[in-house]
PDB file of N, CA and C in Angstrom:
ATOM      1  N   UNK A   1       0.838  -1.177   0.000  1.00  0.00           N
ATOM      2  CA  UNK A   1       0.000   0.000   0.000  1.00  0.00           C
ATOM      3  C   UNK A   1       0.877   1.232   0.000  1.00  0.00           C
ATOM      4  N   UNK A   2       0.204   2.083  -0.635  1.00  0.00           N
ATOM      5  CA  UNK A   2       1.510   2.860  -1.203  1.00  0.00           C
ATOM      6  C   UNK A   2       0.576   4.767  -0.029  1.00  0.00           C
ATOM      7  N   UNK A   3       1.185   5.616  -0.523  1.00  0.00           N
ATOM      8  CA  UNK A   3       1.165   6.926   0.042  1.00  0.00           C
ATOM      9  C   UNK A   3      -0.659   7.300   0.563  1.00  0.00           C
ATOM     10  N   UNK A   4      -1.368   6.680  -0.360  1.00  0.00           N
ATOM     11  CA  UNK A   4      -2.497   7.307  -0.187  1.00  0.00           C
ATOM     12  C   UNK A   4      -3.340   6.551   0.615  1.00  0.00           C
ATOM     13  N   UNK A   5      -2.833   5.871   1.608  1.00  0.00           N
ATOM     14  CA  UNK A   5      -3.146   5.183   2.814  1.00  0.00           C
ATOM     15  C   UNK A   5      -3.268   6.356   4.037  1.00  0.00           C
ATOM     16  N   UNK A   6      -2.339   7.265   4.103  1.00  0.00           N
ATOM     17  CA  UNK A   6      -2.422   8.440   4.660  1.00  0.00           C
ATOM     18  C   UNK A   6      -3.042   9.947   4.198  1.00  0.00           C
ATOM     19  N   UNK A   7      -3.144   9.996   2.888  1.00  0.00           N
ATOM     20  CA  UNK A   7      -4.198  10.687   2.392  1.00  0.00           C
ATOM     21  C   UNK A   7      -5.018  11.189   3.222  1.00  0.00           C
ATOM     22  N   UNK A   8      -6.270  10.744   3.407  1.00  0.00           N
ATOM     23  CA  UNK A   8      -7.115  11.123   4.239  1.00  0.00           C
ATOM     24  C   UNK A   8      -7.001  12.014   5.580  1.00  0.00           C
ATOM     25  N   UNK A   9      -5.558  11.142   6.525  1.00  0.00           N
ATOM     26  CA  UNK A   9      -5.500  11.465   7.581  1.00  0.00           C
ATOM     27  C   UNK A   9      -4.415  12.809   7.659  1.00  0.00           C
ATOM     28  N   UNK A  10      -3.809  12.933   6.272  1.00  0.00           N
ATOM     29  CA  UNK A  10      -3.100  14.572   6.470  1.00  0.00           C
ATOM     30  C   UNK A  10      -3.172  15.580   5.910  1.00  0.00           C
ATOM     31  N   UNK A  11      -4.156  14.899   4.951  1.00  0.00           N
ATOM     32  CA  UNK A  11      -4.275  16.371   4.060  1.00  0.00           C
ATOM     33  C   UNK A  11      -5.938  16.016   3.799  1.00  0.00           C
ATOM     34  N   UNK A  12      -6.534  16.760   2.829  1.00  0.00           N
ATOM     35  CA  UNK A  12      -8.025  17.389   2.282  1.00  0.00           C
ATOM     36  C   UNK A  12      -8.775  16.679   1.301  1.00  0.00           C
ATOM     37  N   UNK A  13      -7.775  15.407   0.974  1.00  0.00           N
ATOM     38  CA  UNK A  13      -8.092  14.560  -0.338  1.00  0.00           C
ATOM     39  C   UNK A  13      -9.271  14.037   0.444  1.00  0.00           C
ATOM     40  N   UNK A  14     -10.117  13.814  -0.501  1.00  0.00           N
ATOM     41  CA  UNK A  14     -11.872  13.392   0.005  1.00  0.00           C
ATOM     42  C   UNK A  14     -11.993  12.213  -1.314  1.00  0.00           C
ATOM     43  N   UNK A  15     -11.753  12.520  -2.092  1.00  0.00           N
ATOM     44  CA  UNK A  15     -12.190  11.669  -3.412  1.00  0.00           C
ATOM     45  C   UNK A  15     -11.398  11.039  -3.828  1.00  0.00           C
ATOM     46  N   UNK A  16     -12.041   9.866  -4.216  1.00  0.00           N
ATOM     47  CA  UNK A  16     -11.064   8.289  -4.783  1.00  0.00           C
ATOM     48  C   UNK A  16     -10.110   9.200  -6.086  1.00  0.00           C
ATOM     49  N   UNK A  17     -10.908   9.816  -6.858  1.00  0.00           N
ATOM     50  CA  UNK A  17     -10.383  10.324  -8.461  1.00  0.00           C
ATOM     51  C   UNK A  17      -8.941  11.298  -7.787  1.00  0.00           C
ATOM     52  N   UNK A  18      -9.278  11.740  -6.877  1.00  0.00           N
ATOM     53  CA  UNK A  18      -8.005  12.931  -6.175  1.00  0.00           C
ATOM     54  C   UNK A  18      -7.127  11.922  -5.712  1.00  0.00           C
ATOM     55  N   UNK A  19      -7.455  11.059  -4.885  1.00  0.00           N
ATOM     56  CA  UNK A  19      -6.733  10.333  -4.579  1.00  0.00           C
ATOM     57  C   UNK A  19      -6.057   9.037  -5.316  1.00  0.00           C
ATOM     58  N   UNK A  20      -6.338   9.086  -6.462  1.00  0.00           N
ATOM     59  CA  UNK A  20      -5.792   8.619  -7.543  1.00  0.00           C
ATOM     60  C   UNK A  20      -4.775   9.094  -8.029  1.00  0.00           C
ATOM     61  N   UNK A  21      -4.910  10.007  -8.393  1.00  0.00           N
ATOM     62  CA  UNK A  21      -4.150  11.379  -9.191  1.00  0.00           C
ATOM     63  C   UNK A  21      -3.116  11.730  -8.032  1.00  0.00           C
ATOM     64  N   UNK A  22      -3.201  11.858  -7.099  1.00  0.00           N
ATOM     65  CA  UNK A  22      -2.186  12.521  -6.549  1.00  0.00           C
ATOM     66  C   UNK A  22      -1.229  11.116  -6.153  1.00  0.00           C
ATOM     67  N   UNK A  23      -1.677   9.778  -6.322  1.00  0.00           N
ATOM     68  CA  UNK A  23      -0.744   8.699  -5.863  1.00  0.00           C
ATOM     69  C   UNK A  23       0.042   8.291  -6.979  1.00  0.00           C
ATOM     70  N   UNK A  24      -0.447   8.647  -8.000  1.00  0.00           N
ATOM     71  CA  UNK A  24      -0.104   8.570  -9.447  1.00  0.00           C
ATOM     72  C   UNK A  24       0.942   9.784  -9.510  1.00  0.00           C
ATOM     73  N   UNK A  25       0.848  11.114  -9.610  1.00  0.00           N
ATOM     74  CA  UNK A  25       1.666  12.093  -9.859  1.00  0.00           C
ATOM     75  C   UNK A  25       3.044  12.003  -9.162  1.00  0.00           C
ATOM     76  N   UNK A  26       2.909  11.353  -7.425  1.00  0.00           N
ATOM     77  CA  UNK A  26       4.166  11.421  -6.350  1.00  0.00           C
ATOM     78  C   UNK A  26       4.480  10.142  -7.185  1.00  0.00           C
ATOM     79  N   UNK A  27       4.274   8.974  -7.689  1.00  0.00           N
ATOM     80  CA  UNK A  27       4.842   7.886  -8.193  1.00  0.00           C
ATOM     81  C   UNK A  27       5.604   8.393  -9.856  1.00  0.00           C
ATOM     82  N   UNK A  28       4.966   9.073 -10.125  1.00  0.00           N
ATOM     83  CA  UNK A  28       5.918   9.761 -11.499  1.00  0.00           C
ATOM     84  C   UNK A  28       6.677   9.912 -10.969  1.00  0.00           C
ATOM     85  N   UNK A  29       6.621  11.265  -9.839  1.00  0.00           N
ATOM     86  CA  UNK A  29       7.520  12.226  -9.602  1.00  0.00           C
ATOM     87  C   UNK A  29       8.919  11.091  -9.489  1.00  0.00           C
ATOM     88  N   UNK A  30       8.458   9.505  -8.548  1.00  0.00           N
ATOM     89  CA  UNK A  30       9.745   8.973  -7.935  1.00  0.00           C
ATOM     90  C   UNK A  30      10.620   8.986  -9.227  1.00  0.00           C
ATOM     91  N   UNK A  31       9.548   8.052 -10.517  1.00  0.00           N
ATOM     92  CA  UNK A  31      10.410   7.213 -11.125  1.00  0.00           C
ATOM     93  C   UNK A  31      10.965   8.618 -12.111  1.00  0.00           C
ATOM     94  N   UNK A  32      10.677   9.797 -12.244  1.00  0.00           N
ATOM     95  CA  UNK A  32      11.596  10.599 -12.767  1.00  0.00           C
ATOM     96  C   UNK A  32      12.815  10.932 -12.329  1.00  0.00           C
ATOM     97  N   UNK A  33      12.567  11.087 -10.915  1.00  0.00           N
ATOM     98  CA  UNK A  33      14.390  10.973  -9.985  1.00  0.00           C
ATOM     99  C   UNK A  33      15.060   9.754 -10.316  1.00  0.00           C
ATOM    100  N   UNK A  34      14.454   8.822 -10.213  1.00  0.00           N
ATOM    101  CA  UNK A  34      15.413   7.967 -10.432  1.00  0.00           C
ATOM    102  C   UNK A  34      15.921   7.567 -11.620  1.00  0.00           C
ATOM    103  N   UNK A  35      15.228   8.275 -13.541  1.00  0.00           N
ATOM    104  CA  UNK A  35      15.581   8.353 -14.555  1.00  0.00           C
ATOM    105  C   UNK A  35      16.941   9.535 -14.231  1.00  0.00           C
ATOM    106  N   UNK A  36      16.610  10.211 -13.529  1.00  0.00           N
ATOM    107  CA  UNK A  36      17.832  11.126 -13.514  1.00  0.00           C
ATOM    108  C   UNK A  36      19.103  10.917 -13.032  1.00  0.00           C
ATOM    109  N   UNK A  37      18.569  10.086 -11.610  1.00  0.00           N
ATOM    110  CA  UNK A  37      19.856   9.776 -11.129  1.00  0.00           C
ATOM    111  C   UNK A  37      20.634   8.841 -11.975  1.00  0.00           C
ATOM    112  N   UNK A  38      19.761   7.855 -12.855  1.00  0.00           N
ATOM    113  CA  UNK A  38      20.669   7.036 -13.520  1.00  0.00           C
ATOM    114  C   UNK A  38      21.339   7.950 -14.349  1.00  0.00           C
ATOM    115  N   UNK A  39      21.052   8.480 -15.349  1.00  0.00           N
ATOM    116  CA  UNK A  39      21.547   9.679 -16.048  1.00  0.00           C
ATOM    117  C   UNK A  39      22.728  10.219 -15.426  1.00  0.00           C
ATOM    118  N   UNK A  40      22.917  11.049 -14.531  1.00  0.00           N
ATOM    119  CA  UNK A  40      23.354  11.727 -13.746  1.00  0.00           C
ATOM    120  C   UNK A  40      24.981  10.691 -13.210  1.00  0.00           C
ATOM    121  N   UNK A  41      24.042   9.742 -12.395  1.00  0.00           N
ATOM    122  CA  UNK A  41      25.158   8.988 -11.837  1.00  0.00           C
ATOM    123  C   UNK A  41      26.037   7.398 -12.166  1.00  0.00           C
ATOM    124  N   UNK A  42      24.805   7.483 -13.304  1.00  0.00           N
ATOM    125  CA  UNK A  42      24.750   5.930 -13.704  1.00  0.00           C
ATOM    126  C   UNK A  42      25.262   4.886 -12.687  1.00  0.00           C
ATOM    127  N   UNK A  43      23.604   4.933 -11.781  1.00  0.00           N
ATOM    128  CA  UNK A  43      23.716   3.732 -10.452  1.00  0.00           C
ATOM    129  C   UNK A  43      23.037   2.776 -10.600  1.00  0.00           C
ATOM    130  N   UNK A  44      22.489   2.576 -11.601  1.00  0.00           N
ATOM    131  CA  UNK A  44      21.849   1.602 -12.028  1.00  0.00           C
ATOM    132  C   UNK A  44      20.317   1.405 -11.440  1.00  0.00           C
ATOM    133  N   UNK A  45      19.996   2.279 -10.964  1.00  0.00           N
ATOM    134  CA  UNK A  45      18.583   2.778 -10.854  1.00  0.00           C
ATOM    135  C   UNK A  45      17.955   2.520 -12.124  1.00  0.00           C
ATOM    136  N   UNK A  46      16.835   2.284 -12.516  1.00  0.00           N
ATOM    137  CA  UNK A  46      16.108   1.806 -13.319  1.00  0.00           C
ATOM    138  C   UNK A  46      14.583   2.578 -13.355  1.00  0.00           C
ATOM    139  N   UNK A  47      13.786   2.670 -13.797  1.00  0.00           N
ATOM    140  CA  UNK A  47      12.605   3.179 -14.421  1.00  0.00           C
ATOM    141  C   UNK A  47      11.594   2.914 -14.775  1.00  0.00           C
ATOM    142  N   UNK A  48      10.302   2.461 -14.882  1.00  0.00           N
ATOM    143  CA  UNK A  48       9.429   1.522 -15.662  1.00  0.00           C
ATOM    144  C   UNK A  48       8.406   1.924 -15.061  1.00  0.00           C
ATOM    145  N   UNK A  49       7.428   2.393 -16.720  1.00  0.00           N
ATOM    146  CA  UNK A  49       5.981   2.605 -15.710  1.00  0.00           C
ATOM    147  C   UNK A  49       5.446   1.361 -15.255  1.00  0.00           C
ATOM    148  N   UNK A  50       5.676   0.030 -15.360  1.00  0.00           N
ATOM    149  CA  UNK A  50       4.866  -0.823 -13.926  1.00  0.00           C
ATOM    150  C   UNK A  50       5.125  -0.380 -12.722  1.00  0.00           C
ATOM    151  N   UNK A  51       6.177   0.174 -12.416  1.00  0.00           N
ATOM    152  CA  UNK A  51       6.588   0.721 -10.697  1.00  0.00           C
ATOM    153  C   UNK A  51       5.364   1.480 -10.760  1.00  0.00           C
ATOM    154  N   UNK A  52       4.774   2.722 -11.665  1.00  0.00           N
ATOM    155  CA  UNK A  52       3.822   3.746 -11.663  1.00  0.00           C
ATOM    156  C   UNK A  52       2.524   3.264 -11.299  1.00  0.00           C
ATOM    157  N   UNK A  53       2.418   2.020 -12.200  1.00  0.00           N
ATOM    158  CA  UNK A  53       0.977   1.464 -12.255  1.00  0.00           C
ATOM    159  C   UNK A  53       0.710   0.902 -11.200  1.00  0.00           C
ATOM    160  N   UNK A  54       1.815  -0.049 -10.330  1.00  0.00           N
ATOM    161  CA  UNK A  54       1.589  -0.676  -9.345  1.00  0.00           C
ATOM    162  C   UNK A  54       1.326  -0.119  -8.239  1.00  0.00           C
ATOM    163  N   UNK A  55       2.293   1.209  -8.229  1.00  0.00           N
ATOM    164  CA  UNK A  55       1.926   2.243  -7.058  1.00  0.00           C
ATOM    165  C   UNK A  55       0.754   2.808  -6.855  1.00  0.00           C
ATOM    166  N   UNK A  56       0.337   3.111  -8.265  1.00  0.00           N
ATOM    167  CA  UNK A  56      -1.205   3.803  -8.204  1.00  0.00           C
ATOM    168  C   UNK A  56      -2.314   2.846  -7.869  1.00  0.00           C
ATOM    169  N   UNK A  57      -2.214   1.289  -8.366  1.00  0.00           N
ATOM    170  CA  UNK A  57      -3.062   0.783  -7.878  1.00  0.00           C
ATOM    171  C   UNK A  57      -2.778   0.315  -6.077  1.00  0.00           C
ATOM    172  N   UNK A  58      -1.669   0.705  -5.943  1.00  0.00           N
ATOM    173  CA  UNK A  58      -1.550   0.215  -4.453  1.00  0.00           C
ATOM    174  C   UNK A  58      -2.318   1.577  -3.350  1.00  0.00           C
ATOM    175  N   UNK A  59      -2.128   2.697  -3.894  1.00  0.00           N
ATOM    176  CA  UNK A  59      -2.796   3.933  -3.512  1.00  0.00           C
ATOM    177  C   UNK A  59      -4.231   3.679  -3.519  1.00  0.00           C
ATOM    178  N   UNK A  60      -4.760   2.799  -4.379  1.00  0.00           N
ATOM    179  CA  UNK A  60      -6.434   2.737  -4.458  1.00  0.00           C
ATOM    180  C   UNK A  60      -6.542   1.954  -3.761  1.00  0.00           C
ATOM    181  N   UNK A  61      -5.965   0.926  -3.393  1.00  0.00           N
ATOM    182  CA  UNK A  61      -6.424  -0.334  -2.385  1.00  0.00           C
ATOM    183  C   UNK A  61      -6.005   0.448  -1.529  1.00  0.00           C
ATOM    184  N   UNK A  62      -5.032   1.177  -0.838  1.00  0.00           N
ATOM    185  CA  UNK A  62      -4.675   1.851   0.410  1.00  0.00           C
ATOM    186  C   UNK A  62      -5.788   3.072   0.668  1.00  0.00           C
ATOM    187  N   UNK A  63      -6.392   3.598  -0.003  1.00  0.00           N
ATOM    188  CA  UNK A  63      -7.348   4.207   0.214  1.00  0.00           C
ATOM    189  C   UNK A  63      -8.525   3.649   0.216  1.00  0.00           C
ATOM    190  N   UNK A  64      -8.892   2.787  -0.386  1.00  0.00           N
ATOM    191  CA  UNK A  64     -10.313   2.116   0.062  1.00  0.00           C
ATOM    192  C   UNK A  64     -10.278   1.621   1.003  1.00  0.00           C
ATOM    193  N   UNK A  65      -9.014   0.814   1.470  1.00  0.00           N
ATOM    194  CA  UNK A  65      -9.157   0.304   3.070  1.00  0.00           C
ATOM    195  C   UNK A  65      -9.326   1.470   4.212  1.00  0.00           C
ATOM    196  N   UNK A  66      -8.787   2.926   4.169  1.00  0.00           N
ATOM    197  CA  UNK A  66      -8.687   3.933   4.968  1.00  0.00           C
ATOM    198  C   UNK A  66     -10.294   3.987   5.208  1.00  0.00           C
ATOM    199  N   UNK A  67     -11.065   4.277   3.903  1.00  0.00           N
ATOM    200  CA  UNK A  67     -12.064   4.655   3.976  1.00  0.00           C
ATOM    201  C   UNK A  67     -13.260   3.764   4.284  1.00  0.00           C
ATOM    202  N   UNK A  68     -12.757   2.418   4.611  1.00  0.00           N
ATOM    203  CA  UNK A  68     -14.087   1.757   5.181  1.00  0.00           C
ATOM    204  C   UNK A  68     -13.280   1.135   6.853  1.00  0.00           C
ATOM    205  N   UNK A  69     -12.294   1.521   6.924  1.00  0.00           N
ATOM    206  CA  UNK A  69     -11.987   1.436   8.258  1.00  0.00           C
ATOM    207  C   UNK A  69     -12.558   2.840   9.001  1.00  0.00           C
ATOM    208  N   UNK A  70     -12.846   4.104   7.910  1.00  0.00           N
ATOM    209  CA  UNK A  70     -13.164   5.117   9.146  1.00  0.00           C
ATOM    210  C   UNK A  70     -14.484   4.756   9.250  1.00  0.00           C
ATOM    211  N   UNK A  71     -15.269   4.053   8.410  1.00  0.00           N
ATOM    212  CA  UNK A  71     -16.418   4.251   8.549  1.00  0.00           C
ATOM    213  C   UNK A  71     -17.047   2.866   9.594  1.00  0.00           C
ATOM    214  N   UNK A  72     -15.818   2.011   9.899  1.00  0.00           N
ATOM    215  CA  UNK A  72     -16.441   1.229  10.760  1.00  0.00           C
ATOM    216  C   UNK A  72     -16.242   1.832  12.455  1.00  0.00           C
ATOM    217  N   UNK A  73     -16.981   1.748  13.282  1.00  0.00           N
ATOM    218  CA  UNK A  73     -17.372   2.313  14.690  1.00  0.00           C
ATOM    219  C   UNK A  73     -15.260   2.735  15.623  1.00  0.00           C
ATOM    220  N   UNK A  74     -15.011   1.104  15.791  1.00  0.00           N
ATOM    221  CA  UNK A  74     -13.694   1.288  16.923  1.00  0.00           C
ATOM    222  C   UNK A  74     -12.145   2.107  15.693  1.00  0.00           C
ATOM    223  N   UNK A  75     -12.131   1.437  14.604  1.00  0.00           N
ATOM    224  CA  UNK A  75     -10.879   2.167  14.078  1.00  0.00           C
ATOM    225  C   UNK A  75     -10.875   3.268  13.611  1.00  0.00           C
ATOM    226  N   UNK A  76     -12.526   3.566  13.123  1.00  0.00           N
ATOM    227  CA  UNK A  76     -12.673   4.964  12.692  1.00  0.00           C
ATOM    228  C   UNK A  76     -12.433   6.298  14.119  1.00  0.00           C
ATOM    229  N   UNK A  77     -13.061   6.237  14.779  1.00  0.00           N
ATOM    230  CA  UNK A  77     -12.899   6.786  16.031  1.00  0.00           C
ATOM    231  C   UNK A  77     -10.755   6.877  16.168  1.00  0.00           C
ATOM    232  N   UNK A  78     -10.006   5.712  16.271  1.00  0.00           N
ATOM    233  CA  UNK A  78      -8.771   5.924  16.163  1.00  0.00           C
ATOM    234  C   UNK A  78      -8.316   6.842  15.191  1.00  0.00           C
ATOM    235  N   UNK A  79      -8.711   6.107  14.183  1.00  0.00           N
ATOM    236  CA  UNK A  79      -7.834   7.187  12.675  1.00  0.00           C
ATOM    237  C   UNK A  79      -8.015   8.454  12.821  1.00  0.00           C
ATOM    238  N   UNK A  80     -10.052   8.632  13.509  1.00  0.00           N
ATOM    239  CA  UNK A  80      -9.623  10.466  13.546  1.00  0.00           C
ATOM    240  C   UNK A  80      -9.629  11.022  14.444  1.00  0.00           C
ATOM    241  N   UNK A  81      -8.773   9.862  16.033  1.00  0.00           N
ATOM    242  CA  UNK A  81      -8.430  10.721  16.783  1.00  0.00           C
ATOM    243  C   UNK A  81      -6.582  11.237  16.253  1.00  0.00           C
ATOM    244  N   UNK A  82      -5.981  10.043  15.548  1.00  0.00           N
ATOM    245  CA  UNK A  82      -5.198  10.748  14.666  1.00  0.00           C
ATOM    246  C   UNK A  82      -4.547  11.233  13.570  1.00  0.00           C
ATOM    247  N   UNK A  83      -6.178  11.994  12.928  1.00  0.00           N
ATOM    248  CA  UNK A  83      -6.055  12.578  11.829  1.00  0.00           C
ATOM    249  C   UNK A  83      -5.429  13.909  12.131  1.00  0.00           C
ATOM    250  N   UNK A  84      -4.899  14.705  11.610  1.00  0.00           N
ATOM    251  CA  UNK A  84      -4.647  15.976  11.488  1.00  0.00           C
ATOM    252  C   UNK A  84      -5.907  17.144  11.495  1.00  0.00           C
ATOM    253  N   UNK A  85      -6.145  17.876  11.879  1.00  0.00           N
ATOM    254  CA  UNK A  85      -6.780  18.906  12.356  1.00  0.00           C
ATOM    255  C   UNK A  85      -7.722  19.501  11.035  1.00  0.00           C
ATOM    256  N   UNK A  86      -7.147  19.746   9.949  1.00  0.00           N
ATOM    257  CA  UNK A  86      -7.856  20.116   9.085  1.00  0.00           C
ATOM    258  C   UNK A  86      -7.553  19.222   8.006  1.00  0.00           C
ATOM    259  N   UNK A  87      -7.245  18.073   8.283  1.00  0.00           N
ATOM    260  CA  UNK A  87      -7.457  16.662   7.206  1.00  0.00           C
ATOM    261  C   UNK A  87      -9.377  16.427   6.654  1.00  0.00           C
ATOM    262  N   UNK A  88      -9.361  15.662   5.705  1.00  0.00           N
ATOM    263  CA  UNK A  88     -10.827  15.070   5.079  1.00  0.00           C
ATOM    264  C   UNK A  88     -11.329  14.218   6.517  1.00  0.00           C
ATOM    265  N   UNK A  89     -10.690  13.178   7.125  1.00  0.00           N
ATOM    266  CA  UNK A  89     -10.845  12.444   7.825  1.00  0.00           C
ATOM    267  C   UNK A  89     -11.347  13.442   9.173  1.00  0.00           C
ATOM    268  N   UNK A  90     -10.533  14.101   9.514  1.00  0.00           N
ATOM    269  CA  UNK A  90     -10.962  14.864  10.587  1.00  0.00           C
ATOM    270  C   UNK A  90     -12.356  15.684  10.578  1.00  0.00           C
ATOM    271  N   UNK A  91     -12.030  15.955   9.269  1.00  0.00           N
ATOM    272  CA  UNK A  91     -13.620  16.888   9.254  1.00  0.00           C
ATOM    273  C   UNK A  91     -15.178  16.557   8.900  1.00  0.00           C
ATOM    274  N   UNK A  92     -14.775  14.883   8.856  1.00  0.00           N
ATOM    275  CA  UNK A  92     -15.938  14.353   8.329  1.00  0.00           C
ATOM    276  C   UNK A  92     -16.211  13.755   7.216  1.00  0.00           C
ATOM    277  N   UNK A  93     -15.518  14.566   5.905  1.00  0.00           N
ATOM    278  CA  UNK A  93     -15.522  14.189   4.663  1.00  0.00           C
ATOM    279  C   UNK A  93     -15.919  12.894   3.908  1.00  0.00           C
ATOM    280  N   UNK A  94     -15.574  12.201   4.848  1.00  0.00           N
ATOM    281  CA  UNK A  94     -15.185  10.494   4.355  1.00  0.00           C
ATOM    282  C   UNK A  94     -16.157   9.880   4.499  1.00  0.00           C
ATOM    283  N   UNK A  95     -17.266   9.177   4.157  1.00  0.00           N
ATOM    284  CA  UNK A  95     -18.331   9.012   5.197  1.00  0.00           C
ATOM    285  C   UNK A  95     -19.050   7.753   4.197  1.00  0.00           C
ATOM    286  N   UNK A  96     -18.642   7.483   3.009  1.00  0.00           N
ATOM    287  CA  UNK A  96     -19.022   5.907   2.523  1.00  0.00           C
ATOM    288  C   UNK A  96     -17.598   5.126   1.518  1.00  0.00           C
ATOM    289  N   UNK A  97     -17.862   4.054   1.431  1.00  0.00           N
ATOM    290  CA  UNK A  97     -17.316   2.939   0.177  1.00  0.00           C
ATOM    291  C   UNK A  97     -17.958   3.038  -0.923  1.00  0.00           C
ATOM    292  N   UNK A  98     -17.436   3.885  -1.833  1.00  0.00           N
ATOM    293  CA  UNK A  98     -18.062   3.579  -3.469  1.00  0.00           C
ATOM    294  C   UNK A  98     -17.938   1.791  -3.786  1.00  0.00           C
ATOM    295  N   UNK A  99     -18.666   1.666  -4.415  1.00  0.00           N
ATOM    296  CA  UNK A  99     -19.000   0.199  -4.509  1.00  0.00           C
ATOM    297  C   UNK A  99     -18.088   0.079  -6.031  1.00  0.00           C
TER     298      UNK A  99
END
């Protein structure tokens, strides 16, 4: 499960499509550093959008689990006692499982 497991609990992301996109964009972002560093340092760092794809789908399973754990009674209560203050989670946002 990749970044957008925490989504919810630190920042404003509310929506699967946002939270897609933004697990997708930080997973570019990696595999572009590491096109560079090979470039750069030739360390044998490597590149491949499956790293991208896998990440992004690991961001959607890491976020669908966030979001039906807040919505069940004992872990939800945990997650947003520690969500961040003006997180989605904290403020309510989150509140079903798209099917």
């Amino acid at each position: 499960m990749d970044r957008a497991v925490l989504l919810p609990l630190i920042s404003r992301v509310a929506g699967m499509r946002r939270a897609i996109a933004v697990s997708a964009l930080a997973s570019l972002c990696i595999e572009l550093a590491q096109l560079l560093c090979y470039m750069i340092f030739n360390n044998g760092r490597s590149c491949d959008i499956n790293d991208i794809l896998a990440n992004t789908l690991g961001g959607l399973i890491g976020y669908v689990l966030v979001r039906a754990a807040l919505n069940r009674p004992s872990p939800g209560s945990f997650l947003r006692g520690i969500a961040l203050p003006r997180s989605a989670a904290h403020a309510g946002q989150i509140t079903a499982v798209a099917a």
